[in-house]
């Protein structure tokens, strides 16, 4: 009986073992056939070739409908490693104008997973990118000789004019980080880099399609699978309409040749940026084609920083263009009224401290102080506010209120322009000064230079232009933006901002800026038949010659354009800032420059204050 029992038990053990082996095989087969993409890819690739069909990238137009950026075809040489069969490599290399050594190195790079993390012998890999039309034609004729290779059509950018590179941006090949962040991308794809190409990438790129081709037993293409019934058509990217006036952009760039700095013009009523110049600039076509990498390296190494967008990234002392903010704050806080005057003895003198000023009548109230750009007036007003402990309790508390007004006007933080890389500028707070001076032991005189846009104050040309637009609007601004419309898309409205200063005070500041043009520091900004308002700025530069700045708007009533100009090392504001800003306004408002002002245009077109050119690498 015991023997029979052991036999019966052994039968169950053996049966269970057989069932376990069967389950393991079933699970493994399921894993290989269903879960493991490698085998699925192998099976599919024996019968099909799935080719990505890249969509046309959205076109870019200016505000007047003029085409600015369009597409041109490009061709990549692709291979599927497992399908490559012995072929005449010498003939292949001669066709593509490459050496056998270059070809072998590229094959090694493709298989190196450090350089090509997405490598698979079953999926198409890119051997060469952006063939010339001649190379493409030669290879197309001989392609049947090279099994495993095919040509992938791509899209590259082309530009109607070599202008506005800082706004337009460019496209580049995606990095692994781009692929990890967005499942849309695959190795070898392109994405927007800088400018609107980057910030509006989701609209511009479109949706990729797929073309499914059949293979025979030898891997040769036999045509479309099921007559293309399973193909997916690409969807073209959406077109952009910029707010830029491309002709105004070109004109402003021409005035800035030989100079370093920025010009920004805004339509006050809408916040639309009419031109945004950063100089020195570069030809955007340099970053297109097979020489992109080499050209990009040269631009990065260029000591003049052409890739640095000074219009939105440059943080400069605003100088006297900052004074209108001070007048507005003093009026709002009741520190002054329109009849309050302060002395000017060729500058501000208090407690042994002196801030110089040029000769003009004194004492002055606010409007003539703006007209003559009197440093002393704004220093005294700042002292009267920051040191008024009876009202604010302490200098630190007064300073925080002062700062909050400035922040409401668009200073100290990013304005939110629809471009990447915007700087916030810098407006210090009371804690900033507590780090340098004993807490509670600093006063207006300690930091008096901030009242005239010097010291620690930094602003971008965009922020200065935005202040001009705010005054033009008499007390509000729309978030500045460079894209006016996106095809078939309703964009959310750009935000309207109302500063903490009451709107009626802006009329008085605008009048002071008008006086600066009719008989003050901005006389060179006057345009026949147009009421121009302006404010000069000469920003002190401890590292060299002062910077020349200007902000203004026109016409005085119902303004159509607000502008800011900043010329590094340009000296007095009236030397470069005023004439360039005035010419830009005249060109936009009238479409031409009056004959009597041609001399000034010629001066700006032909003048150069260029630094030493970059050393050749």
Coordinates of C-alpha atoms in Angstrom, one line a residue:
X1 CA 0.0 0.0 0.0
X2 CA 2.8 2.4 0.8
X3 CA 4.5 1.7 -2.6
X4 CA 1.3 2.5 -4.4
X5 CA 0.9 5.7 -2.4
X6 CA 4.4 6.9 -3.3
X7 CA 3.7 6.1 -7.0
X8 CA 0.5 8.1 -6.9
X9 CA 2.3 11.0 -5.2
X10 CA 5.1 10.9 -7.7
X11 CA 2.6 11.0 -10.5
X12 CA 1.1 14.3 -9.2
X13 CA 4.6 15.8 -8.8
X14 CA 5.6 15.0 -12.3
X15 CA 2.3 16.2 -13.7
X16 CA 2.7 19.5 -11.8
X17 CA 6.2 19.9 -13.1
X18 CA 5.1 19.4 -16.7
X19 CA 2.3 22.0 -16.1
X20 CA 4.8 24.4 -14.7
X21 CA 7.1 24.0 -17.7
X22 CA 4.2 24.5 -20.0
X23 CA 3.1 27.7 -18.2
X24 CA 6.7 29.0 -18.4
X25 CA 6.7 28.4 -22.2
X26 CA 3.3 30.0 -22.6
X27 CA 4.3 33.1 -20.6
X28 CA 7.6 33.4 -22.5
X29 CA 5.9 33.1 -25.9
X30 CA 3.3 35.7 -24.8
X31 CA 6.1 38.0 -23.7
X32 CA 8.0 37.5 -27.0
X33 CA 5.1 37.9 -29.3
X34 CA 3.0 40.5 -27.5
X35 CA 5.1 42.5 -25.0
X36 CA 8.5 42.5 -26.6
X37 CA 8.5 45.3 -29.3
X38 CA 11.8 44.0 -30.7
X39 CA 10.2 40.9 -32.2
X40 CA 7.2 42.8 -33.3
X41 CA 9.4 45.3 -35.0
X42 CA 11.3 42.4 -36.6
X43 CA 8.2 40.8 -37.9
X44 CA 6.7 44.1 -39.2
X45 CA 10.0 45.3 -40.7
X46 CA 10.2 42.1 -42.8
X47 CA 6.9 43.0 -44.5
X48 CA 6.6 46.8 -44.0
X49 CA 8.6 50.0 -44.0
X50 CA 7.0 52.7 -42.0
X51 CA 8.3 56.1 -43.1
X52 CA 7.6 59.3 -41.1
X53 CA 6.1 62.0 -43.3
X54 CA 7.1 65.4 -41.8
X55 CA 4.6 68.2 -42.0
X56 CA 5.2 71.6 -43.5
X57 CA 6.2 74.0 -40.7
X58 CA 3.9 77.0 -40.2
X59 CA 4.8 80.1 -42.2
X60 CA 5.6 83.5 -40.6
X61 CA 4.2 86.8 -41.8
X62 CA 4.6 90.4 -40.6
X63 CA 1.7 92.6 -39.4
X64 CA 1.0 93.7 -43.0
X65 CA 0.9 90.2 -44.5
X66 CA 4.4 90.2 -45.9
X67 CA 6.0 86.7 -45.9
X68 CA 9.0 86.6 -43.6
X69 CA 9.9 82.9 -43.0
X70 CA 9.0 80.0 -45.3
X71 CA 10.1 76.4 -46.0
X72 CA 12.5 74.7 -48.3
X73 CA 12.8 71.0 -48.9
X74 CA 15.8 69.1 -47.5
X75 CA 16.7 65.5 -47.7
X76 CA 18.2 63.1 -45.2
X77 CA 19.9 59.8 -46.1
X78 CA 18.4 57.1 -43.8
X79 CA 19.3 53.4 -43.3
X80 CA 17.8 50.5 -41.5
X81 CA 20.9 48.6 -40.2
X82 CA 19.4 45.1 -40.4
X83 CA 18.4 45.6 -44.0
X84 CA 21.8 46.9 -45.3
X85 CA 23.4 44.3 -47.6
X86 CA 26.9 44.3 -49.2
X87 CA 27.2 47.2 -51.6
X88 CA 29.8 49.3 -53.4
X89 CA 30.9 51.7 -50.6
X90 CA 33.2 53.6 -52.9
X91 CA 30.4 54.4 -55.3
X92 CA 28.1 55.3 -52.4
X93 CA 30.7 57.7 -50.9
X94 CA 31.6 59.3 -54.3
X95 CA 27.9 59.9 -54.9
X96 CA 27.6 61.8 -51.6
X97 CA 31.0 63.5 -51.8
X98 CA 32.2 61.9 -48.6
X99 CA 35.3 59.8 -47.8
X100 CA 35.1 56.1 -46.9
X101 CA 36.6 57.1 -43.5
X102 CA 33.8 59.6 -42.9
X103 CA 31.2 56.9 -43.8
X104 CA 32.7 54.3 -41.5
X105 CA 32.9 56.8 -38.6
X106 CA 29.3 57.8 -39.1
X107 CA 28.3 54.1 -38.9
X108 CA 30.2 53.7 -35.7
X109 CA 28.5 56.8 -34.2
X110 CA 25.1 55.5 -35.2
X111 CA 25.7 52.3 -33.3
X112 CA 27.2 54.0 -30.2
X113 CA 24.3 54.3 -27.7
X114 CA 26.1 57.0 -25.9
X115 CA 25.8 59.2 -29.0
X116 CA 22.5 57.7 -30.2
X117 CA 20.5 56.4 -27.2
X118 CA 17.5 55.5 -29.5
X119 CA 19.5 53.1 -31.6
X120 CA 17.8 50.0 -32.9
X121 CA 18.8 47.9 -35.9
X122 CA 15.1 47.6 -36.7
X123 CA 14.4 51.3 -36.9
X124 CA 15.5 53.9 -39.5
X125 CA 18.7 55.7 -38.5
X126 CA 20.0 58.9 -40.1
X127 CA 23.3 58.7 -41.9
X128 CA 23.5 62.2 -43.4
X129 CA 21.3 65.2 -43.1
X130 CA 20.3 68.0 -45.4
X131 CA 21.6 66.9 -48.8
X132 CA 22.1 69.5 -51.5
X133 CA 19.8 69.3 -54.4
X134 CA 22.7 68.0 -56.6
X135 CA 23.6 65.2 -54.1
X136 CA 20.0 64.3 -53.7
X137 CA 19.5 63.9 -57.5
X138 CA 22.6 61.7 -57.9
X139 CA 21.7 59.5 -55.0
X140 CA 18.1 59.1 -56.1
X141 CA 19.2 57.7 -59.5
X142 CA 21.4 55.1 -57.8
X143 CA 19.4 54.3 -54.7
X144 CA 18.4 50.8 -56.0
X145 CA 22.1 49.8 -55.7
X146 CA 22.2 50.4 -52.0
X147 CA 19.7 48.1 -50.2
X148 CA 18.7 49.3 -46.7
X149 CA 19.1 53.0 -47.6
X150 CA 16.3 55.4 -48.4
X151 CA 15.8 59.2 -48.6
X152 CA 13.7 61.0 -46.0
X153 CA 12.2 64.4 -47.1
X154 CA 12.5 67.1 -44.4
X155 CA 11.7 70.8 -44.1
X156 CA 14.2 73.6 -43.4
X157 CA 13.6 77.3 -42.9
X158 CA 14.3 80.1 -45.4
X159 CA 14.1 83.8 -44.8
X160 CA 13.0 86.6 -47.2
X161 CA 15.3 89.1 -45.6
X162 CA 18.3 88.8 -43.3
X163 CA 16.6 90.6 -40.5
X164 CA 14.9 90.2 -37.0
X165 CA 16.9 87.1 -36.2
X166 CA 16.5 87.7 -32.4
X167 CA 12.7 87.7 -32.8
X168 CA 12.3 84.9 -35.3
X169 CA 14.8 82.4 -33.8
X170 CA 15.7 79.3 -35.7
X171 CA 15.2 75.5 -35.6
X172 CA 17.7 72.9 -34.5
X173 CA 17.9 69.1 -34.1
X174 CA 16.3 67.9 -30.9
X175 CA 18.3 66.8 -27.9
X176 CA 17.7 63.7 -25.8
X177 CA 16.2 66.1 -23.2
X178 CA 13.7 67.4 -25.8
X179 CA 12.7 63.8 -26.5
X180 CA 12.4 62.9 -22.9
X181 CA 10.1 66.0 -22.3
X182 CA 7.8 65.6 -25.3
X183 CA 6.7 62.3 -26.8
X184 CA 6.1 64.1 -30.1
X185 CA 9.8 64.1 -30.9
X186 CA 12.1 61.3 -32.2
X187 CA 15.8 61.3 -32.8
X188 CA 16.6 63.5 -35.8
X189 CA 13.5 65.7 -35.5
X190 CA 13.8 69.5 -35.4
X191 CA 12.4 71.9 -32.9
X192 CA 12.3 75.7 -32.4
X193 CA 15.3 77.3 -30.9
X194 CA 15.1 80.9 -29.7
X195 CA 12.6 83.5 -30.7
X196 CA 9.0 82.7 -31.8
X197 CA 10.2 79.5 -33.4
X198 CA 10.7 78.3 -29.8
X199 CA 7.9 80.0 -27.9
X200 CA 5.3 79.0 -30.6
X201 CA 6.7 75.6 -31.4
X202 CA 3.5 73.7 -30.6
X203 CA 1.6 75.7 -33.2
X204 CA 4.3 75.8 -35.8
X205 CA 5.4 72.2 -35.9
X206 CA 2.2 70.5 -37.1
X207 CA 1.5 66.8 -36.8
X208 CA 3.6 64.1 -38.4
X209 CA 2.2 61.5 -40.8
X210 CA 3.1 57.9 -41.6
X211 CA 3.5 56.2 -44.9
X212 CA 3.4 52.3 -44.8
X213 CA 5.3 50.6 -47.7
X214 CA 5.3 46.9 -48.5
X215 CA 8.5 44.8 -48.9
X216 CA 9.1 41.6 -50.8
X217 CA 11.1 38.6 -49.4
X218 CA 14.3 40.4 -50.3
X219 CA 13.3 43.6 -48.6
X220 CA 12.7 45.6 -51.8
X221 CA 9.9 48.2 -51.7
X222 CA 6.8 47.0 -53.6
X223 CA 4.6 50.0 -53.2
X224 CA 2.1 51.2 -50.6
X225 CA 0.4 48.8 -48.3
X226 CA -3.3 48.4 -49.1
X227 CA -3.0 51.3 -51.6
X228 CA -2.3 53.7 -48.8
X229 CA -5.5 53.0 -46.9
X230 CA -3.6 52.9 -43.6
X231 CA -1.3 55.9 -44.3
X232 CA -1.7 58.9 -42.0
X233 CA -1.5 62.3 -43.7
X234 CA 0.6 64.9 -42.0
X235 CA -1.1 68.1 -40.7
X236 CA 0.8 71.3 -41.6
X237 CA 1.8 73.7 -38.8
X238 CA -0.2 76.8 -38.2
X239 CA 1.0 80.1 -39.7
X240 CA 2.0 83.0 -37.5
X241 CA 1.3 86.7 -38.1
X242 CA 3.7 88.8 -36.2
X243 CA 3.0 92.3 -34.8
X244 CA 6.3 93.4 -36.3
X245 CA 6.4 95.8 -39.3
X246 CA 9.3 94.1 -41.1
X247 CA 10.1 97.2 -43.1
X248 CA 10.3 99.3 -39.9
X249 CA 12.5 96.5 -38.4
X250 CA 14.9 96.7 -41.3
X251 CA 15.0 100.5 -41.1
X252 CA 15.7 100.5 -37.3
X253 CA 18.4 97.9 -37.8
X254 CA 20.1 100.0 -40.5
X255 CA 20.2 103.0 -38.1
X256 CA 21.9 100.8 -35.5
X257 CA 24.6 99.4 -37.7
X258 CA 28.0 100.0 -36.2
X259 CA 26.5 100.3 -32.7
X260 CA 25.7 98.1 -29.8
X261 CA 22.3 98.3 -28.2
X262 CA 18.6 98.0 -28.8
X263 CA 15.5 99.6 -30.3
X264 CA 12.0 98.6 -29.2
X265 CA 8.8 100.2 -30.6
X266 CA 5.3 99.3 -29.3
X267 CA 1.8 100.2 -30.5
X268 CA 0.5 101.6 -27.1
X269 CA -3.2 100.7 -27.6
X270 CA -2.6 97.0 -28.2
X271 CA 0.9 96.2 -26.7
X272 CA 2.0 94.9 -30.1
X273 CA 5.7 95.2 -30.7
X274 CA 6.3 97.1 -34.0
X275 CA 10.1 96.5 -34.1
X276 CA 12.5 94.9 -31.7
X277 CA 16.2 95.4 -32.7
X278 CA 19.2 93.9 -31.0
X279 CA 22.6 95.0 -32.3
X280 CA 25.0 93.5 -33.3
X281 CA 22.7 90.9 -34.9
X282 CA 23.3 88.1 -37.4
X283 CA 21.9 86.7 -40.6
X284 CA 19.4 84.0 -39.7
X285 CA 20.3 81.9 -42.7
X286 CA 23.6 81.2 -41.0
X287 CA 21.8 78.8 -38.8
X288 CA 20.2 76.8 -41.6
X289 CA 21.8 73.8 -43.4
X290 CA 24.7 71.5 -42.8
X291 CA 26.9 74.4 -41.7
X292 CA 24.6 75.3 -38.8
X293 CA 26.7 73.8 -36.1
X294 CA 29.9 75.4 -37.3
X295 CA 28.2 78.8 -37.7
X296 CA 26.5 78.6 -34.3
X297 CA 29.9 77.9 -32.7
X298 CA 31.3 81.0 -34.3
X299 CA 28.4 83.1 -33.1
X300 CA 28.8 81.9 -29.6
X301 CA 32.5 82.7 -29.7
X302 CA 31.9 86.2 -31.2
X303 CA 32.9 88.7 -28.5
X304 CA 30.1 91.1 -29.6
X305 CA 27.5 88.5 -28.5
X306 CA 25.2 88.6 -31.5
X307 CA 23.1 85.8 -30.0
X308 CA 22.4 87.9 -26.9
X309 CA 19.0 89.7 -27.4
X310 CA 19.7 93.0 -25.8
X311 CA 16.2 94.2 -26.3
X312 CA 14.8 91.7 -23.7
X313 CA 17.9 90.3 -22.1
X314 CA 20.0 93.4 -21.6
X315 CA 19.7 94.9 -18.2
X316 CA 20.9 98.5 -18.2
X317 CA 20.8 101.5 -15.9
X318 CA 17.8 103.4 -17.4
X319 CA 19.3 106.8 -16.5
X320 CA 17.0 109.8 -17.0
X321 CA 14.4 107.8 -18.9
X322 CA 13.5 106.7 -15.3
X323 CA 12.6 110.2 -14.1
X324 CA 9.0 110.1 -15.3
X325 CA 8.4 107.2 -12.9
X326 CA 9.7 109.3 -10.1
X327 CA 7.4 112.3 -10.9
X328 CA 4.4 109.9 -11.0
X329 CA 5.3 108.4 -7.6
X330 CA 5.8 111.7 -5.9
X331 CA 2.5 113.1 -7.2
X332 CA 0.6 109.9 -6.2
X333 CA 2.1 109.9 -2.7
X334 CA 1.5 113.6 -2.2
X335 CA 5.2 114.4 -1.8
X336 CA 4.8 117.2 -4.4
X337 CA 2.2 118.9 -6.4
X338 CA 2.5 120.6 -9.8
X339 CA 3.7 123.8 -8.2
X340 CA 6.3 122.3 -5.8
X341 CA 9.8 123.5 -6.7
X342 CA 13.3 122.3 -5.7
X343 CA 16.6 124.1 -6.1
X344 CA 19.4 123.1 -8.4
X345 CA 22.9 124.5 -7.9
X346 CA 24.3 122.7 -10.9
X347 CA 23.2 119.6 -9.0
X348 CA 21.9 118.1 -5.8
X349 CA 23.8 119.1 -2.7
X350 CA 22.8 117.6 0.7
X351 CA 24.9 116.6 3.7
X352 CA 28.2 116.8 1.9
X353 CA 26.7 114.7 -1.0
X354 CA 26.7 116.1 -4.5
X355 CA 25.0 114.8 -7.6
X356 CA 25.9 116.9 -10.7
X357 CA 23.5 118.5 -13.2
X358 CA 23.8 120.6 -16.3
X359 CA 23.0 124.3 -16.4
X360 CA 19.4 125.3 -16.6
X361 CA 17.1 127.8 -14.7
X362 CA 16.2 126.9 -11.1
X363 CA 14.3 126.3 -9.0
X364 CA 11.8 124.2 -11.1
X365 CA 8.5 122.4 -10.7
X366 CA 7.9 118.9 -12.2
X367 CA 7.1 119.7 -15.8
X368 CA 10.1 122.0 -16.5
X369 CA 12.2 119.5 -14.5
X370 CA 11.2 116.8 -17.0
X371 CA 11.8 119.3 -19.8
X372 CA 15.4 120.0 -18.7
X373 CA 16.0 116.6 -17.1
X374 CA 17.0 118.1 -13.8
X375 CA 18.8 115.6 -11.6
X376 CA 18.4 117.8 -8.5
X377 CA 14.6 117.9 -8.6
X378 CA 14.2 114.1 -8.5
X379 CA 16.9 113.7 -5.9
X380 CA 15.1 116.2 -3.6
X381 CA 11.7 114.5 -4.3
X382 CA 13.2 111.1 -3.5
X383 CA 14.7 112.4 -0.2
X384 CA 11.4 114.0 0.7
X385 CA 9.6 110.7 0.4
X386 CA 12.2 108.2 1.8
X387 CA 13.1 110.3 4.8
X388 CA 9.5 111.2 5.7
X389 CA 9.3 109.1 8.8
X390 CA 6.2 111.0 10.0
X391 CA 4.2 109.5 7.2
X392 CA 5.9 106.1 6.5
X393 CA 7.5 105.3 9.9
X394 CA 10.9 104.4 8.4
X395 CA 13.0 104.8 5.3
X396 CA 12.6 101.1 4.7
X397 CA 8.8 101.3 4.7
X398 CA 8.8 104.3 2.4
X399 CA 11.2 102.6 0.1
X400 CA 9.0 99.5 -0.2
X401 CA 6.0 101.7 -1.2
X402 CA 8.3 103.4 -3.7
X403 CA 9.3 100.0 -5.1
X404 CA 5.7 98.7 -5.3
X405 CA 4.7 101.6 -7.5
X406 CA 7.6 100.8 -9.8
X407 CA 6.7 97.1 -10.0
X408 CA 3.2 98.1 -11.0
X409 CA 4.7 100.1 -13.9
X410 CA 6.5 97.0 -15.2
X411 CA 9.9 97.3 -13.6
X412 CA 11.7 94.7 -11.6
X413 CA 9.9 91.6 -13.0
X414 CA 9.5 90.1 -16.4
X415 CA 6.7 91.8 -18.5
X416 CA 5.8 88.4 -20.0
X417 CA 6.6 89.1 -23.6
X418 CA 6.0 86.0 -25.8
X419 CA 9.7 85.3 -26.4
X420 CA 12.1 83.1 -24.4
X421 CA 14.9 84.6 -22.3
X422 CA 13.4 87.8 -21.0
X423 CA 15.3 89.5 -18.2
X424 CA 13.5 90.9 -15.1
X425 CA 15.9 93.9 -14.7
X426 CA 16.4 94.8 -11.1
X427 CA 14.7 97.0 -8.5
X428 CA 16.2 96.5 -5.0
X429 CA 14.2 96.2 -1.9
X430 CA 14.9 97.3 1.7
X431 CA 16.4 94.0 2.6
X432 CA 18.9 94.4 -0.2
X433 CA 20.2 97.6 1.5
X434 CA 20.1 96.0 4.9
X435 CA 22.7 93.6 3.8
X436 CA 25.2 96.5 3.0
X437 CA 24.3 98.9 5.8
X438 CA 23.2 98.4 9.3
X439 CA 19.5 97.8 9.4
X440 CA 17.7 101.1 9.8
X441 CA 20.9 103.0 9.3
X442 CA 20.5 104.0 5.7
X443 CA 18.5 106.9 4.2
X444 CA 17.7 108.6 1.0
X445 CA 21.1 110.1 0.6
X446 CA 22.7 106.7 1.0
X447 CA 21.0 105.4 -2.2
X448 CA 20.2 108.8 -3.9
X449 CA 21.4 107.6 -7.3
X450 CA 18.4 105.3 -7.7
X451 CA 16.1 108.3 -8.0
X452 CA 17.7 109.2 -11.4
X453 CA 17.9 105.6 -12.8
X454 CA 21.4 104.9 -11.7
X455 CA 23.0 102.9 -8.9
X456 CA 21.4 99.5 -8.5
X457 CA 18.5 100.2 -10.9
X458 CA 18.5 98.0 -14.1
X459 CA 15.9 97.8 -16.8
X460 CA 15.6 96.2 -20.2
X461 CA 14.9 98.3 -23.3
X462 CA 11.5 96.5 -23.5
X463 CA 10.6 97.8 -20.0
X464 CA 11.7 101.3 -21.0
X465 CA 9.5 101.2 -24.1
X466 CA 6.7 99.8 -22.1
X467 CA 6.9 102.8 -19.7
X468 CA 6.6 105.1 -22.7
X469 CA 3.6 103.1 -23.9
X470 CA 2.0 103.4 -20.4
X471 CA 2.4 107.2 -20.4
X472 CA 1.1 107.4 -24.0
X473 CA -2.0 105.5 -22.8
X474 CA -2.3 107.8 -19.8
X475 CA -2.0 105.1 -17.2
X476 CA -2.2 101.5 -18.5
X477 CA -0.4 99.1 -20.7
X478 CA -1.1 95.8 -22.5
X479 CA 1.5 93.0 -22.0
X480 CA 3.9 93.5 -24.9
X481 CA 3.9 90.7 -27.6
X482 CA 5.4 90.0 -31.0
X483 CA 2.7 87.6 -32.3
X484 CA -0.5 89.1 -33.5
X485 CA -2.4 86.0 -34.7
X486 CA -2.0 82.3 -34.9
X487 CA -3.8 80.6 -37.8
X488 CA -7.1 79.0 -36.9
X489 CA -6.5 79.6 -33.2
X490 CA -8.2 82.0 -30.7
X491 CA -5.4 83.2 -28.4
X492 CA -6.3 84.4 -24.9
X493 CA -6.3 88.2 -24.8
X494 CA -3.1 89.8 -23.5
X495 CA -3.6 91.3 -20.1
X496 CA -4.3 94.9 -19.4
X497 CA -2.3 96.3 -16.5
X498 CA -3.2 99.4 -14.5
X499 CA -0.3 100.8 -12.3
X500 CA -0.9 102.0 -8.8
X501 CA -0.6 105.7 -9.8
X502 CA -3.8 107.4 -10.7
X503 CA -4.4 107.9 -14.4
X504 CA -4.8 111.7 -14.3
X505 CA -1.2 112.2 -13.2
X506 CA 0.0 110.7 -16.5
X507 CA -1.4 113.7 -18.4
X508 CA 1.0 116.0 -16.5
X509 CA 4.1 113.8 -17.1
X510 CA 3.1 113.5 -20.8
X511 CA 3.0 117.3 -21.0
X512 CA 6.5 117.5 -19.4
X513 CA 7.8 115.1 -22.1
X514 CA 6.1 117.2 -24.8
X515 CA 7.9 120.2 -23.4
X516 CA 11.2 118.3 -23.6
X517 CA 10.8 118.1 -27.4
X518 CA 9.5 121.7 -27.9
X519 CA 12.2 123.3 -25.9
X520 CA 14.2 120.9 -23.8
X521 CA 16.7 118.1 -24.0
X522 CA 14.8 116.2 -26.8
X523 CA 14.6 119.0 -29.4
X524 CA 16.2 116.8 -32.0
X525 CA 13.2 114.5 -31.7
X526 CA 10.8 117.2 -33.2
X527 CA 9.0 116.1 -36.4
X528 CA 7.2 118.6 -38.6
X529 CA 3.4 118.2 -38.2
X530 CA 3.6 115.6 -35.5
X531 CA 3.5 116.3 -31.7
X532 CA 6.3 114.1 -30.3
X533 CA 6.9 113.5 -26.6
X534 CA 10.2 112.4 -25.3
X535 CA 12.7 111.9 -22.5
X536 CA 16.5 111.6 -22.9
X537 CA 18.7 109.4 -20.8
X538 CA 22.4 109.6 -20.3
X539 CA 23.3 106.5 -18.2
X540 CA 26.6 106.6 -16.4
X541 CA 28.9 103.7 -17.2
X542 CA 31.7 103.1 -14.7
X543 CA 33.4 100.8 -17.2
X544 CA 33.7 103.3 -20.1
X545 CA 31.8 105.9 -22.0
X546 CA 28.2 106.6 -20.9
X547 CA 25.2 105.0 -22.6
X548 CA 22.8 107.0 -24.8
X549 CA 19.1 106.4 -24.2
X550 CA 15.8 107.8 -25.3
X551 CA 12.1 107.0 -24.8
X552 CA 9.2 108.8 -26.5
X553 CA 5.8 108.5 -28.2
X554 CA 3.8 110.2 -30.9
X555 CA 1.4 111.7 -31.6
X556 CA 0.7 113.5 -28.2
X557 CA -3.0 112.8 -28.6
X558 CA -4.1 109.2 -29.6
X559 CA -0.5 107.9 -29.8
X560 CA 0.3 105.3 -32.5
X561 CA 3.9 104.4 -31.5
X562 CA 6.0 104.4 -28.3
X563 CA 9.7 103.8 -28.7
X564 CA 12.9 103.2 -26.6
X565 CA 16.4 103.4 -27.9
X566 CA 19.5 102.3 -26.0
X567 CA 23.0 102.7 -27.5
X568 CA 25.8 101.4 -25.4
X569 CA 28.7 103.8 -25.0
X570 CA 26.8 106.4 -27.1
X571 CA 27.4 109.3 -24.7
X572 CA 24.6 111.9 -24.3
X573 CA 21.0 110.8 -24.9
X574 CA 20.6 113.4 -27.6
X575 CA 23.6 112.1 -29.5
X576 CA 22.2 108.8 -30.7
X577 CA 19.1 107.8 -28.6
X578 CA 17.0 110.9 -29.6
X579 CA 17.7 111.0 -33.4
X580 CA 17.3 107.2 -33.8
X581 CA 14.1 107.1 -31.8
X582 CA 12.7 110.1 -33.7
X583 CA 13.6 108.7 -37.1
X584 CA 11.9 105.4 -36.2
X585 CA 8.7 107.2 -35.2
X586 CA 8.7 109.4 -38.4
X587 CA 9.3 106.3 -40.6
X588 CA 6.4 104.5 -39.1
X589 CA 4.0 107.4 -39.0
X590 CA 4.7 108.9 -42.4
X591 CA 6.5 106.1 -44.3
X592 CA 9.4 108.4 -45.2
X593 CA 11.9 110.9 -43.7
X594 CA 11.4 114.6 -44.5
X595 CA 14.1 116.2 -46.7
X596 CA 15.1 118.6 -44.0
X597 CA 15.9 115.6 -41.7
X598 CA 17.9 113.6 -44.2
X599 CA 21.1 114.9 -42.7
X600 CA 20.2 113.4 -39.4
X601 CA 19.3 110.1 -41.0
X602 CA 22.7 110.1 -42.9
X603 CA 24.5 110.7 -39.6
X604 CA 22.9 107.7 -37.9
X605 CA 23.3 105.4 -41.0
X606 CA 27.0 106.2 -41.3
X607 CA 28.1 106.7 -37.7
X608 CA 29.9 103.9 -35.9
X609 CA 31.0 103.6 -32.3
X610 CA 31.9 100.0 -32.7
X611 CA 34.1 98.3 -30.3
X612 CA 37.1 96.2 -31.6
X613 CA 35.9 93.4 -33.8
X614 CA 35.9 89.9 -32.5
X615 CA 39.2 88.0 -32.9
X616 CA 39.2 85.3 -35.5
X617 CA 39.3 81.9 -34.0

